[in-house]
Each structure stands twice: as structure tokens, then as C-alpha cells.
Short mmCIF file of C-alpha atoms in Angstrom, two decimals:
data_model
loop_
_atom_site.label_atom_id
_atom_site.label_comp_id
_atom_site.label_asym_id
_atom_site.label_seq_id
_atom_site.Cartn_x
_atom_site.Cartn_y
_atom_site.Cartn_z
CA MET A 1 0.02 0.26 -0.28
CA ASP A 2 3.01 2.42 0.81
CA ARG A 3 4.37 1.82 -2.33
CA MET A 4 1.35 2.49 -4.05
CA TRP A 5 0.82 5.84 -2.31
CA ASN A 6 4.20 6.47 -3.51
CA LEU A 7 3.18 6.18 -6.85
CA THR A 8 -0.06 8.36 -6.83
CA VAL A 9 2.22 10.93 -5.45
CA VAL A 10 4.61 10.73 -8.41
CA LEU A 11 1.78 10.73 -10.66
CA CYS A 12 0.53 13.78 -8.95
CA VAL A 13 3.58 15.81 -9.19
CA ILE A 14 3.94 14.92 -12.71
CA TRP A 15 0.67 15.86 -13.71
CA ALA A 16 0.99 19.28 -11.48
CA ALA A 17 3.95 20.26 -13.24
CA THR A 18 3.19 19.49 -16.65
CA LEU A 19 -0.03 21.60 -16.40
CA LEU A 20 1.91 24.19 -15.24
CA TYR A 21 4.02 23.98 -18.00
CA GLY A 22 1.56 23.82 -20.87
CA GLU A 23 -0.94 26.40 -18.94
CA MET A 24 0.88 28.95 -18.15
CA PHE A 25 5.11 28.89 -17.88
CA ALA A 26 5.36 28.08 -21.80
CA PHE A 27 3.42 31.68 -22.59
CA TRP A 28 6.44 32.99 -20.70
CA VAL A 29 8.92 32.02 -22.71
CA PRO A 30 8.88 34.71 -25.39
CA SER A 31 8.83 37.32 -22.66
CA PHE A 32 11.96 35.59 -20.65
CA LEU A 33 14.39 33.32 -23.21
CA THR A 34 13.36 33.51 -26.96
CA CYS A 35 12.24 36.97 -27.68
CA SER A 36 13.53 40.62 -27.62
CA TRP A 37 13.34 43.62 -28.68
CA PRO A 38 15.34 44.29 -31.89
CA HIS A 39 17.41 47.28 -30.27
CA HIS A 40 18.31 45.60 -27.83
CA LEU A 41 19.48 42.51 -29.44
CA ARG A 42 21.67 44.99 -31.37
CA HIS A 43 22.69 46.41 -28.53
CA ARG A 44 24.32 43.23 -27.46
CA SER A 45 26.23 42.86 -30.80
CA PRO A 46 29.80 42.71 -30.36
CA SER A 47 29.79 45.95 -33.06
CA SER A 48 27.64 48.37 -30.68
CA SER A 49 29.43 50.74 -28.67
CA ILE A 50 26.04 52.56 -27.51
CA SER A 51 24.81 52.06 -24.06
CA GLY A 52 21.24 50.17 -23.40
CA ALA A 53 19.98 53.32 -21.79
CA GLU A 54 20.55 55.16 -24.99
CA PHE A 55 19.31 52.64 -27.32
CA SER A 56 15.83 52.44 -25.02
CA SER A 57 15.46 56.17 -25.21
CA GLU A 58 16.41 56.48 -28.76
CA TYR A 59 13.57 53.98 -30.28
CA VAL A 60 9.64 53.51 -29.80
CA LYS A 61 8.54 49.74 -29.11
CA VAL A 62 5.65 48.32 -31.26
CA ALA A 63 4.36 44.98 -31.27
CA VAL A 64 2.53 44.06 -34.19
CA LEU A 65 -0.66 41.23 -34.43
CA THR A 66 -3.16 40.18 -37.05
CA ASP A 67 -5.49 37.77 -37.92
CA PRO A 68 -6.48 36.85 -34.37
CA GLN A 69 -10.09 35.67 -36.27
CA VAL A 70 -12.79 35.40 -33.32
CA MET A 71 -14.60 32.45 -33.84
CA ASP A 72 -18.45 32.24 -34.30
CA ARG A 73 -21.02 30.41 -36.20
CA THR A 74 -19.35 30.58 -39.57
CA SER A 75 -15.87 29.25 -38.03
CA LEU A 76 -17.14 25.58 -37.74
CA ARG A 77 -19.60 23.25 -39.25
CA LEU A 78 -21.30 23.51 -35.76
CA ALA A 79 -24.67 24.66 -34.67
CA PRO A 80 -24.50 28.02 -33.32
CA LYS A 81 -24.95 28.27 -29.65
CA SER A 82 -23.81 24.47 -29.22
CA LEU A 83 -21.20 23.59 -26.52
CA ALA A 84 -19.02 21.86 -29.14
CA LEU A 85 -19.18 25.54 -30.81
CA GLU A 86 -18.95 27.46 -27.14
CA THR A 87 -15.51 25.05 -26.17
CA VAL A 88 -14.14 25.93 -29.36
CA GLN A 89 -14.53 29.42 -28.56
CA PHE A 90 -13.17 29.32 -25.38
CA TYR A 91 -10.20 27.39 -25.44
CA THR A 92 -9.47 30.12 -28.90
CA ASP A 93 -10.01 32.91 -26.87
CA LEU A 94 -8.36 31.62 -24.04
CA PHE A 95 -4.97 30.75 -25.86
CA MET A 96 -4.75 34.25 -27.68
CA ARG A 97 -5.69 36.47 -24.29
CA ARG A 98 -2.70 34.36 -22.66
CA ALA A 99 -0.42 35.22 -25.67
CA ILE A 100 -1.43 39.03 -25.28
CA LEU A 101 -1.00 39.19 -21.36
CA ALA A 102 1.89 36.60 -20.67
CA SER A 103 3.85 36.97 -24.06
CA VAL A 104 3.25 40.48 -25.71
CA LEU A 105 2.32 42.88 -22.88
CA PRO A 106 5.24 41.79 -20.52
CA PHE A 107 7.49 43.46 -23.19
CA GLN A 108 5.66 46.90 -22.06
CA PRO A 109 4.93 48.16 -25.82
CA ASP A 110 4.40 51.75 -26.38
CA VAL A 111 2.08 50.60 -29.53
CA ILE A 112 0.51 47.63 -30.74
CA LEU A 113 -0.79 47.57 -34.28
CA PHE A 114 -3.52 45.19 -35.55
CA LEU A 115 -3.35 43.94 -39.04
CA GLY A 116 -6.73 43.10 -39.74
CA ASP A 117 -9.13 40.04 -39.46
CA TYR A 118 -10.46 40.54 -36.03
CA LEU A 119 -13.95 38.84 -36.61
CA ASP A 120 -13.81 35.67 -38.27
CA GLY A 121 -17.64 36.14 -40.07
CA GLY A 122 -17.87 39.83 -39.84
CA PRO A 123 -19.37 40.66 -43.05
CA ILE A 124 -21.83 38.43 -42.52
CA LEU A 125 -23.05 38.68 -38.78
CA SER A 126 -25.85 40.31 -37.86
CA ASP A 127 -25.11 43.23 -35.75
CA LYS A 128 -26.29 41.52 -32.45
CA GLU A 129 -23.47 38.67 -33.61
CA TRP A 130 -21.43 41.26 -34.38
CA GLN A 131 -21.45 43.12 -31.25
CA GLU A 132 -20.73 39.65 -29.36
CA SER A 133 -17.59 38.95 -31.50
CA LEU A 134 -16.55 42.50 -30.60
CA SER A 135 -17.23 42.21 -27.50
CA ARG A 136 -15.10 39.32 -27.41
CA PHE A 137 -12.27 40.54 -29.01
CA LYS A 138 -11.52 43.59 -26.90
CA HIS A 139 -11.99 41.13 -23.68
CA ILE A 140 -9.80 38.98 -25.66
CA PHE A 141 -6.62 41.81 -25.90
CA ASN A 142 -7.45 43.31 -22.76
CA LEU A 143 -8.74 46.62 -25.03
CA ASN A 144 -11.83 46.88 -22.03
CA MET A 145 -9.51 48.44 -19.42
CA PRO A 146 -9.17 52.42 -19.53
CA GLU A 147 -5.85 52.47 -17.83
CA ARG A 148 -4.21 50.16 -20.57
CA SER A 149 -5.64 52.09 -23.37
CA ALA A 150 -4.19 55.50 -21.60
CA LYS A 151 -0.66 53.86 -21.36
CA THR A 152 -0.45 51.75 -25.16
CA GLN A 153 -1.80 53.67 -28.37
CA VAL A 154 -3.41 51.02 -30.67
CA TYR A 155 -4.18 51.31 -34.31
CA TYR A 156 -6.38 49.12 -36.60
CA LEU A 157 -6.50 47.74 -40.15
CA PRO A 158 -9.25 46.44 -41.99
CA GLY A 159 -8.98 42.70 -43.69
CA ASN A 160 -11.47 40.84 -45.54
CA HIS A 161 -12.76 39.03 -42.43
CA ASP A 162 -13.77 42.30 -41.07
CA ILE A 163 -15.22 44.22 -44.25
CA GLY A 164 -15.10 41.51 -47.16
CA TYR A 165 -13.99 42.18 -50.61
CA ALA A 166 -15.91 44.16 -53.42
CA ALA A 167 -18.41 41.91 -54.23
CA ILE A 168 -19.80 42.37 -50.39
CA HIS A 169 -19.10 45.96 -50.81
CA SER A 170 -21.88 46.96 -53.52
CA ARG A 171 -23.98 44.25 -51.82
CA MET A 172 -23.94 45.27 -48.06
CA PRO A 173 -22.38 48.81 -47.54
CA GLU A 174 -23.79 48.78 -43.95
CA VAL A 175 -20.88 46.42 -43.45
CA ILE A 176 -18.10 49.30 -43.87
CA LYS A 177 -20.19 52.09 -41.78
CA ARG A 178 -19.79 49.34 -39.03
CA TYR A 179 -16.25 48.78 -39.67
CA GLU A 180 -15.56 52.32 -39.62
CA LYS A 181 -18.26 53.10 -36.53
CA GLU A 182 -15.98 51.01 -34.32
CA PHE A 183 -12.35 50.69 -35.81
CA GLY A 184 -11.99 54.31 -37.28
CA SER A 185 -10.69 55.26 -41.06
CA ARG A 186 -9.79 52.23 -43.19
CA ASN A 187 -7.40 54.43 -45.02
CA TYR A 188 -5.34 56.88 -42.73
CA GLN A 189 -1.52 57.97 -42.06
CA PHE A 190 -0.07 57.76 -38.46
CA THR A 191 3.64 58.79 -37.19
CA ILE A 192 5.46 56.99 -34.53
CA GLY A 193 9.00 58.39 -33.62
CA LYS A 194 10.23 59.36 -36.97
CA VAL A 195 8.49 57.26 -39.15
CA ASP A 196 5.30 57.66 -41.52
CA PHE A 197 2.89 54.35 -41.29
CA ILE A 198 0.59 54.07 -44.09
CA ALA A 199 -2.31 52.35 -43.38
CA VAL A 200 -4.35 51.01 -46.70
CA ASP A 201 -7.42 49.26 -47.53
CA ALA A 202 -6.44 46.35 -49.71
CA GLN A 203 -9.76 44.85 -50.06
CA THR A 204 -10.74 47.85 -51.89
CA LEU A 205 -7.41 48.15 -54.00
CA ASP A 206 -8.56 45.95 -57.19
CA GLY A 207 -12.14 46.44 -56.86
CA PRO A 208 -14.11 48.29 -59.73
CA SER A 209 -12.45 51.66 -61.15
CA GLN A 210 -15.67 53.22 -61.09
CA GLY A 211 -16.76 52.55 -57.59
CA HIS A 212 -16.47 55.00 -55.11
CA LEU A 213 -14.12 52.85 -52.27
CA THR A 214 -11.70 52.25 -54.54
CA ALA A 215 -11.44 55.68 -55.90
CA ALA A 216 -11.31 56.80 -52.12
CA THR A 217 -8.33 54.22 -51.45
CA TRP A 218 -6.56 55.35 -54.63
CA ASP A 219 -6.92 58.96 -54.08
CA PHE A 220 -5.52 58.77 -50.66
CA VAL A 221 -2.66 56.71 -51.83
CA LYS A 222 -1.77 59.18 -54.45
CA ASN A 223 -2.42 62.28 -51.99
CA ILE A 224 0.73 60.55 -50.06
CA SER A 225 2.93 60.99 -53.26
CA LYS A 226 2.56 64.79 -52.81
CA ASP A 227 4.57 64.89 -49.32
CA VAL A 228 8.05 65.24 -50.35
CA SER A 229 9.52 65.00 -46.84
CA LEU A 230 12.24 62.35 -46.60
CA THR A 231 11.00 60.41 -43.27
CA PRO A 232 10.90 56.60 -43.79
CA ARG A 233 7.80 54.92 -44.48
CA VAL A 234 6.15 51.58 -43.41
CA LEU A 235 3.19 50.53 -45.72
CA LEU A 236 0.48 48.60 -43.65
CA THR A 237 -1.81 46.06 -45.71
CA HIS A 238 -3.61 43.40 -45.19
CA ILE A 239 -3.48 41.33 -48.27
CA PRO A 240 -0.01 40.77 -49.20
CA LEU A 241 1.97 42.56 -52.20
CA TYR A 242 2.20 40.65 -55.59
CA ARG A 243 4.87 37.94 -56.11
CA PRO A 244 5.40 35.40 -58.77
CA ASP A 245 4.37 31.99 -57.83
CA TRP A 246 6.53 29.61 -55.88
CA THR A 247 8.55 32.33 -54.48
CA SER A 248 10.39 31.31 -51.49
CA CYS A 249 8.91 32.61 -48.20
CA GLY A 250 12.10 32.43 -45.90
CA PRO A 251 13.29 29.80 -42.96
CA HIS A 252 10.27 30.72 -40.57
CA ARG A 253 7.68 29.30 -43.14
CA SER A 254 5.98 26.14 -41.92
CA SER A 255 3.38 25.53 -44.85
CA PRO A 256 3.16 25.13 -48.19
CA VAL A 257 3.78 28.30 -50.35
CA ILE A 258 0.54 29.98 -51.41
CA ASN A 259 0.45 31.46 -54.99
CA GLN A 260 -2.07 33.70 -56.35
CA ARG A 261 -6.00 33.25 -56.69
CA VAL A 262 -8.54 35.59 -57.49
CA SER A 263 -11.92 34.70 -57.18
CA ARG A 264 -14.45 37.07 -59.04
CA ASP A 265 -18.52 37.15 -59.13
CA ALA A 266 -19.80 35.63 -62.49
CA GLU A 267 -21.68 38.24 -63.34
CA THR A 268 -20.13 41.63 -62.28
CA GLU A 269 -17.00 40.73 -62.11
CA GLU A 270 -16.16 41.76 -58.69
CA ILE A 271 -13.80 40.42 -56.38
CA LEU A 272 -14.73 37.63 -54.07
CA TYR A 273 -11.49 36.59 -52.95
CA GLN A 274 -7.91 37.09 -53.72
CA ASN A 275 -4.38 35.76 -52.00
CA TYR A 276 -2.36 38.70 -53.19
CA VAL A 277 -2.75 42.47 -54.26
CA THR A 278 -3.00 42.15 -58.15
CA GLU A 279 0.94 42.99 -59.90
CA LYS A 280 -0.44 45.96 -61.52
CA SER A 281 -1.56 47.11 -58.10
CA SER A 282 1.41 46.43 -56.31
CA ASN A 283 3.63 47.90 -58.62
CA SER A 284 1.64 51.34 -58.10
CA LEU A 285 2.06 50.82 -54.71
CA LEU A 286 5.82 50.54 -54.15
CA GLU A 287 6.36 53.55 -56.71
CA ILE A 288 3.70 55.79 -55.03
CA VAL A 289 4.59 55.05 -51.58
CA LYS A 290 8.22 54.25 -51.62
CA PRO A 291 8.27 52.58 -48.64
CA VAL A 292 11.23 50.91 -46.66
CA LEU A 293 9.15 48.50 -45.16
CA ILE A 294 5.80 46.44 -45.64
CA LEU A 295 3.83 44.81 -43.19
CA SER A 296 1.19 42.57 -43.99
CA GLY A 297 -1.09 39.66 -42.89
CA HIS A 298 -3.76 37.23 -44.51
CA ASP A 299 -1.66 34.30 -45.28
CA HIS A 300 -1.89 33.28 -41.23
CA ASP A 301 1.68 31.79 -41.85
CA GLN A 302 5.04 33.65 -41.64
CA CYS A 303 6.64 34.80 -44.64
CA THR A 304 9.49 37.00 -45.64
CA VAL A 305 10.11 38.40 -49.43
CA SER A 306 11.74 40.82 -51.06
CA HIS A 307 10.17 43.39 -53.79
CA LEU A 308 12.14 45.26 -56.50
CA SER A 309 10.85 48.82 -56.95
CA LYS A 310 12.42 51.66 -58.90
CA TYR A 311 13.90 52.67 -55.64
CA GLY A 312 15.57 49.32 -54.71
CA GLN A 313 14.61 46.22 -52.60
CA VAL A 314 11.90 46.54 -50.08
CA ALA A 315 10.99 43.64 -47.67
CA GLU A 316 7.85 42.51 -46.68
CA HIS A 317 6.95 40.92 -43.70
CA THR A 318 3.89 38.80 -43.46
CA LEU A 319 3.31 37.76 -40.20
CA GLY A 320 1.64 34.44 -39.16
CA THR A 321 -1.94 34.69 -36.97
CA ILE A 322 -1.63 34.97 -33.67
CA SER A 323 -4.48 31.96 -33.16
CA TRP A 324 -3.80 28.54 -32.76
CA GLN A 325 -7.07 27.71 -34.67
CA GLN A 326 -5.93 29.44 -38.05
CA GLY A 327 -4.09 26.52 -39.57
CA ASN A 328 -0.77 27.41 -37.91
CA LEU A 329 0.92 25.24 -35.62
CA TYR A 330 3.42 28.12 -35.02
CA PRO A 331 1.22 31.11 -33.81
CA SER A 332 3.69 34.37 -34.02
CA PHE A 333 3.80 38.04 -33.16
CA MET A 334 6.43 40.71 -34.28
CA LEU A 335 8.07 43.48 -32.40
CA LEU A 336 9.40 47.00 -34.25
CA SER A 337 11.86 48.74 -32.81
CA VAL A 338 10.90 52.26 -34.24
CA SER A 339 13.41 55.25 -34.54
CA ASN A 340 13.07 58.10 -32.69
CA GLN A 341 16.18 59.88 -34.53
CA ALA A 342 15.94 62.01 -37.76
CA LEU A 343 17.07 60.54 -41.30
CA ASP A 344 20.13 62.41 -41.16
CA ASP A 345 21.26 60.53 -37.71
CA LEU A 346 20.56 56.85 -39.31
CA SER A 347 23.10 55.33 -41.57
CA SER A 348 20.26 54.23 -43.97
CA LYS A 349 16.63 54.30 -44.05
CA GLU A 350 16.49 50.83 -43.20
CA ASP A 351 18.05 51.32 -39.89
CA ALA A 352 14.68 53.25 -38.84
CA ILE A 353 12.71 50.27 -38.47
CA LEU A 354 14.32 47.16 -37.17
CA THR A 355 12.28 44.09 -36.78
CA HIS A 356 12.17 40.77 -34.54
CA LEU A 357 9.77 37.74 -35.09
CA CYS A 358 8.60 35.84 -32.24
CA PHE A 359 6.65 32.31 -31.82
CA LEU A 360 3.70 31.64 -29.35
CA PRO A 361 3.60 28.17 -27.42
CA MET A 362 2.35 25.27 -29.89
CA GLN A 363 -0.86 24.69 -28.72
CA THR A 364 -1.81 21.87 -30.61
CA HIS A 365 1.56 19.69 -29.24
CA ILE A 366 0.62 20.46 -25.50
CA TYR A 367 -2.91 18.62 -25.96
CA ILE A 368 -1.12 15.88 -27.47
CA TRP A 369 1.40 15.90 -24.86
CA TYR A 370 -1.55 15.81 -22.51
CA ILE A 371 -3.25 12.83 -24.38
CA CYS A 372 -0.02 11.10 -24.10
CA GLN A 373 0.49 11.72 -20.94
CA PHE A 374 -2.64 10.22 -19.98
CA VAL A 375 -2.26 7.13 -21.94
CA LEU A 376 0.93 6.42 -20.17
CA THR A 377 -0.31 7.03 -16.61
CA LEU A 378 -3.35 4.25 -17.82
CA LEU A 379 -0.51 2.13 -18.75
CA VAL A 380 1.41 2.60 -15.43
CA LEU A 381 -1.45 1.98 -13.68
CA LEU A 382 -2.50 -1.20 -15.23
CA LEU A 383 1.12 -2.62 -15.43
CA TRP A 384 2.51 -1.71 -11.92
CA PRO A 385 2.55 -4.56 -9.65
CA THR A 386 0.09 -5.27 -6.88
CA ASN A 387 2.90 -4.74 -4.22
CA GLY A 388 4.49 -2.61 -6.20
CA ILE A 389 8.31 -2.71 -7.13
CA ASP A 390 10.98 -2.89 -4.56
CA PHE A 391 13.88 -1.32 -5.85
CA SER A 392 16.02 -1.90 -2.97
CA ARG A 393 15.39 -5.41 -3.00
CA HIS A 394 16.61 -5.56 -6.64
CA PHE A 395 19.26 -3.57 -6.09
CA ARG A 396 20.41 -5.60 -3.41
CA GLY A 397 20.30 -8.92 -5.21
CA PHE A 398 22.37 -7.24 -8.16
CA MET A 399 25.17 -6.10 -5.70
CA GLY A 400 25.06 -10.06 -4.51
CA TYR A 401 25.31 -11.05 -7.57
CA ILE A 402 28.33 -8.70 -8.25
CA ARG A 403 29.99 -9.87 -5.16
CA SER A 404 29.23 -13.57 -5.69
CA LEU A 405 30.56 -13.59 -9.55
CA SER A 406 33.95 -10.97 -8.18
CA CYS A 407 34.14 -14.11 -5.46
CA SER A 408 34.21 -16.91 -8.03
CA MET A 409 36.75 -15.23 -10.39
CA PHE A 410 39.32 -13.68 -7.72
CA GLY A 411 38.02 -14.93 -4.05
CA ASP A 412 39.53 -17.85 -2.45
CA VAL A 413 38.60 -21.19 -3.91
CA THR A 414 38.68 -24.26 -1.38
CA LYS A 415 38.85 -28.06 -2.05
CA GLU A 416 36.17 -30.22 -1.34
CA LYS A 417 35.77 -33.50 -1.77
CA ASN A 418 32.40 -34.95 -3.06
CA GLU A 419 32.39 -38.01 -4.93
CA ASP A 420 28.99 -37.52 -6.54
CA GLU A 421 28.00 -33.72 -7.15
CA ASN A 422 30.18 -30.63 -7.71
CA CYS A 423 29.02 -27.22 -6.31
CA GLU A 424 27.63 -25.82 -9.21
CA TYR A 425 24.44 -23.25 -8.74
CA GLU A 426 22.23 -21.74 -11.56
CA MET A 427 20.40 -18.04 -10.46
CA ILE A 428 16.57 -18.30 -11.08
CA TRP A 429 14.29 -15.22 -10.00
CA ASP A 430 10.02 -16.21 -9.64
CA ALA A 431 7.41 -13.91 -10.31
CA GLU A 432 7.31 -12.46 -6.95
CA GLY A 433 11.17 -11.36 -7.25
CA SER A 434 12.93 -14.12 -4.99
CA MET A 435 16.03 -15.55 -6.07
CA HIS A 436 16.41 -19.27 -6.11
CA LEU A 437 19.74 -21.85 -6.65
CA ILE A 438 19.76 -24.63 -8.88
CA LYS A 439 22.27 -27.24 -7.98
CA LYS A 440 23.09 -28.97 -11.24
CA THR A 441 25.56 -31.75 -11.60
CA SER A 442 28.79 -30.80 -13.29
CA LYS A 443 30.23 -31.70 -16.60
CA ALA A 444 33.78 -30.63 -16.11
CA PRO A 445 36.24 -33.26 -16.29
CA THR A 446 37.69 -34.82 -12.97
CA LYS A 447 41.32 -34.74 -11.85
CA LEU A 448 42.69 -37.93 -10.31
CA SER A 449 44.79 -37.10 -7.08
CA SER A 450 48.39 -38.38 -6.89
CA ASP A 451 48.04 -39.46 -2.99
CA LYS A 452 44.58 -40.58 -2.87
CA GLY A 453 43.06 -41.14 -6.18
CA VAL A 454 39.54 -39.43 -5.77
CA VAL A 455 37.73 -37.02 -7.42
CA GLU A 456 38.27 -33.59 -5.96
CA ARG A 457 36.01 -30.68 -7.07
CA TYR A 458 35.86 -27.08 -6.25
CA SER A 459 33.59 -24.92 -4.75
CA CYS A 460 33.58 -21.45 -3.71
CA ARG A 461 31.47 -21.37 -0.20
CA LYS A 462 31.99 -17.31 0.06
CA TRP A 463 29.93 -17.29 -2.49
CA SER A 464 27.20 -19.54 -1.25
CA ALA A 465 27.49 -17.44 2.26
CA ALA A 466 26.51 -14.10 0.78
CA LEU A 467 23.32 -15.46 -0.58
CA GLY A 468 22.05 -16.32 2.42
CA ASN A 469 18.23 -15.84 1.99
CA ALA A 470 18.32 -17.39 -1.52
CA VAL A 471 16.06 -20.53 -2.13
CA ILE A 472 18.67 -23.46 -2.75
CA ARG A 473 17.28 -26.22 -5.42
CA SER A 474 19.03 -29.73 -5.99
CA ALA A 475 18.65 -30.69 -9.64
CA ALA A 476 21.17 -33.43 -8.89
CA LYS A 477 20.87 -35.35 -5.49
CA LYS A 478 22.23 -38.72 -4.38
CA HIS A 479 19.71 -41.67 -4.59
CA ILE A 480 17.01 -39.39 -5.76
CA SER A 481 15.82 -39.92 -9.52
CA PRO A 482 16.89 -37.06 -11.81
CA GLU A 483 13.25 -35.97 -12.47
CA MET A 484 12.59 -34.90 -8.94
CA ASP A 485 13.08 -31.05 -8.07
CA VAL A 486 13.84 -30.96 -3.81
CA SER A 487 13.50 -26.98 -2.89
CA VAL A 488 14.77 -25.88 0.69
CA SER A 489 14.00 -22.55 1.74
CA VAL A 490 16.18 -20.69 4.08
CA ASP A 491 14.14 -17.51 4.53
CA MET A 492 10.89 -18.41 6.32
CA ASN A 493 9.71 -15.12 6.12
CA VAL A 494 8.45 -15.41 2.51
CA PRO A 495 4.75 -15.82 2.49
CA LEU A 496 3.39 -18.28 0.42
CA ILE A 497 1.23 -17.17 -2.56
CA ARG A 498 -2.32 -18.09 -2.54
CA THR A 499 -2.69 -20.44 -5.36
CA ASN A 500 -6.73 -20.05 -5.74
CA LYS A 501 -6.71 -16.66 -5.90
CA SER A 502 -9.78 -15.74 -8.61
CA LYS A 503 -8.85 -14.11 -11.68
CA THR A 504 -12.07 -12.25 -11.42
CA LYS A 505 -10.81 -10.77 -8.19
CA MET A 506 -7.84 -9.88 -9.40
CA VAL A 507 -9.28 -7.72 -12.24
CA ILE A 508 -11.68 -6.25 -10.15
CA ARG A 509 -9.10 -5.28 -7.64
CA ARG A 510 -6.80 -3.52 -10.05
CA PHE A 511 -9.42 -2.04 -11.61
CA VAL A 512 -10.90 -0.52 -7.98
CA ARG A 513 -6.83 0.35 -7.85
CA ILE A 514 -6.97 2.37 -10.79
CA VAL A 515 -10.01 4.13 -10.39
CA ARG A 516 -8.67 5.19 -6.95
CA THR A 517 -5.42 6.56 -8.12
CA LEU A 518 -6.90 8.69 -10.81
CA ILE A 519 -9.66 10.16 -8.46
CA VAL A 520 -6.72 10.98 -6.18
CA VAL A 521 -4.59 12.51 -9.21
CA ALA A 522 -8.07 14.29 -10.62
CA ALA A 523 -8.68 15.61 -7.07
CA VAL A 524 -5.24 17.16 -6.85
CA ASN A 525 -4.90 18.79 -10.69
CA VAL A 526 -8.46 19.70 -11.65
CA PRO A 527 -8.53 22.11 -9.42
CA LEU A 528 -5.18 23.24 -10.32
CA TYR A 529 -6.40 23.41 -13.94
CA MET A 530 -9.37 25.20 -13.30
CA MET A 531 -7.48 27.87 -11.53
CA LEU A 532 -5.28 28.00 -14.21
CA LEU A 533 -7.97 29.03 -16.50
CA PHE A 534 -9.87 31.38 -14.82
CA LYS A 535 -6.67 33.27 -13.56
CA ASP A 536 -6.07 34.37 -17.00
CA TRP A 537 -9.58 35.09 -18.22
CA ILE A 538 -10.86 37.23 -15.65
CA ASP A 539 -10.08 40.70 -16.61
CA LYS A 540 -7.12 42.58 -15.77
#
């Protein structure tokens, strides 16, 4: 019973450690181990001679997130308000809330930038459903806290899951109004540090030329070209710019590359869906805006490409989704260090914006780990011996065997006259772990003594003495048939095994033992798990 209790305690500790890591510590890894502000990384480089304090004052810290796509009735083929859908929504929301609270906000960003796709079914949700999803979005990213909003500036960019494409705009203009009422303008410019950020509604770039939404977007872009300032610019677009098919996305890509695909309405030729901005629109943006960096989303996976414009190479970083339910096993976010220095003080425009991609925990792998550990727990309880495993006894037996082996090889050997049998033993362990010595007839050749002419054989008395608690069985004894097996037990305290134990009772006892142990493990760890869930879910 004591050994079974020890096993239960060990399982409780293992499960508690697993839950603490999977539900809490894993989200601390980016902020403590794997991620840092890029200007801090530059400061740590051997070539840097600038102090950390100077670096901190010269850069504005920006965290970039994209594609949370808060799940709703349009996300999965599940009935609205069903338990299955509510469960999936809860765990998806919880992951993103932990990501923002434990992985992003500990970096203390000055600005948070969202690159679109906030609600999964945004364009087709009713006003009531849209408001419910919006409330969840604000709760997930802690946007309901006034003190948080006062400390951190937040900027939004529309995505196709927020307002749809041109085919929806012409039929449901209220979608645009609903978005702008909550998130503000779709095309706008703002400044962080000494860098201008140009936010463009990419869903309207390739719309019908006579459409007022498309015209408004291009008018905004053309007005940017009238600004002749030398301030570096960052182009923000939810849909990535065009690139040739099968263009490599760099080492951080975890899924196959997605090529260009544009779907249009059969009647109006308006866009229903597109993977990238068209080549013509992409070239126009590069020529007019003249960005030094492009940030985009939409793809759900990480991708870094370089565009060639008449002004040189321009890098585009497509960020992966921050959600673990959007087809990417490696959710991520990006940290930007935006310069506070004027362009004259920088070696190049690219030095004005430093980037660093950060990865979040692989939630799918964590749940697989839980399942595997549960199966292993059941196997251990099912196969664990009734009386437990006495590791100390097996260790003592092993050490006794080592001593006997060394004795037989290097110890003192005494002569013993025996006309009928040699002192040779074979060690056998039974199911209960007891060791038995089987005495066997020696096949070794005999030696004739020159003095007495009798057969002499050798034995190691020390070896026999070292195994005092063993059970000795004679395989060949004088005046006894070879088929008979005589057993002499040296240790009289070994309990006898009841051979008439019912197999049914054994199965029932083992089942009860498994259930009892599982109840104890659950009683310890389920409250811990619930505490970890609600610790992160409540508003802070």
C-alpha cells in the first residue's frame, strides 16, 4: 500500500508540473528566453558601442499582431450556441488572451498594431452577433481596460474577414459603416517616432475603377505622393503584395507556399477572394508610397519576401496568425523598434525600423502531450505490480550477484571432496522477485589425485554464504531420481502465494486500484487546472 501511495504522489507531481508548464510557463518563454526588442539585440552585438539606456530612449516599441479571427458560427460546421462550438471558442479565445497577457504585454510596448481580420465572420454576421464577437475581441486583447488604453496606443487595419471584398461592398454597404464606427478610418496615416506608417484598405485596391470605395483608396495613396518629406515610410496592408508563384517565403514558413488566386463574381466580375494584391496595384503602391518596409497579414503563416522597385529592394514581412485555430501550428507576433532619430542621424532608412519575429507556444502539441501522458498514466497503473516494485531489494540482489561473481573469479577457492556432485548453482528469479539457486551436476572433467586417487571438485563457500536468503534447489542429488526437484527455503519469512486466487477478483481489485489512483490525481490537479484557466480569463 505504501508503494502504491508513492506512485500516486509521483503521478500527482508529474501532472501538476505538466499543467503548470502547458497552461502558464510556456507563455512566459517568449518574454524571458526566445524574444527581445530588436534594438536590444543590436545593443548586445559585439560591434555596438551604445549603452542600453541610450538605445531605449532612441526607439519606440511597437508590437504587431494579425488575424485573430475570433471564432463564431461561421468558423466551423457546428450548430450556433452548441456546447462544441462554445468549447472551441473558449479555448481559442483563452490562448490568444494568454498570448497577449503573458507573451506580448510583458514587453511593455508603446504601440500595438493590428493588421486586420479581427472577427471571423465579420461581413455576414448580424448586428447582434457582430457586437458579441466584438465584445469577445476586446476582452481577449484587454482593450476594455481604460488604464491600458491610456498607456498604449492601438491602431487598426481592416481585413477581408472584417469588411469583405468588392462583391460584398456593393451589396452590403452597411458592413463598411459598421467597421468604421468601431475601428475608425480604413485609409489613414500616422507617425511613430520619426517614421510614417501608411495604412491602406487592401480589399478595395483591386475593386471596380468606377466604385467610390476603390477611388477613395487610390486618392488617399496618391495624396501620399505629394508629401515630399524624407521621413521613412512603412506600408501597412492586410493582403500581401504580389509575388511570382512559388516564391520562397524564408526559413520561418511552416506550410506550403500559397500562389496567387483571384475569384470573381460571375455576373459583376467583382472580387470575391484574392490571396495577393494584383501585380499592377502592387507596383503602383511601391512606386507611389516608396516604403522602406511592408507589413501584411492574411496568409496566416510567416513569409518574408523582397520586392524590386525603381527605388531599390523593399522587404515585406507577412505575419502569421496569433491564433492556434487558423491553420498555423506556430502562431507568432512581431516586435518593431521604430527610431526616434531624424534621418540624417541614421546610416540608412532601413535602420529606422528594426524587426524581430517572435513565436508563441504550439498549443496543438501541448494538447497532444496531455493525451499521451494520460495514456501513459493508464498503462503504468494497469501494469504496475500489486505489491509495487521494491527497487532496493533488486539493487541488493544485483550487488550480491556482483560480489558472488567477483568471489568466483578472484576469491579464495577451497577444495572439497565430493564423489557424487559438484558445487555449481544456477540463479533463477520467480514472479515475486525471489531468487532461487538451482544445484546442477557438473560436466567438468575430473582430476585424479596422486595421493588418494579420488575425485576432487572445487566450490566457492564465500559465494554460497553471500546468498543466505536465497532458495536453494537441488537438480541432482544422491539416491533421488533426476526428475524430482527438492526445494529448501532458507528464508522462512517469505509469504506463500495463494494459488487459488480468483482471476476475476484480481481484475476487480486492479480496476478499483486504478480508479482510486485516478481520483486522487484528479482531485489534486483538476482544481489546479481550473485555477489556471480562470486566472487568465478574468479581466485584469
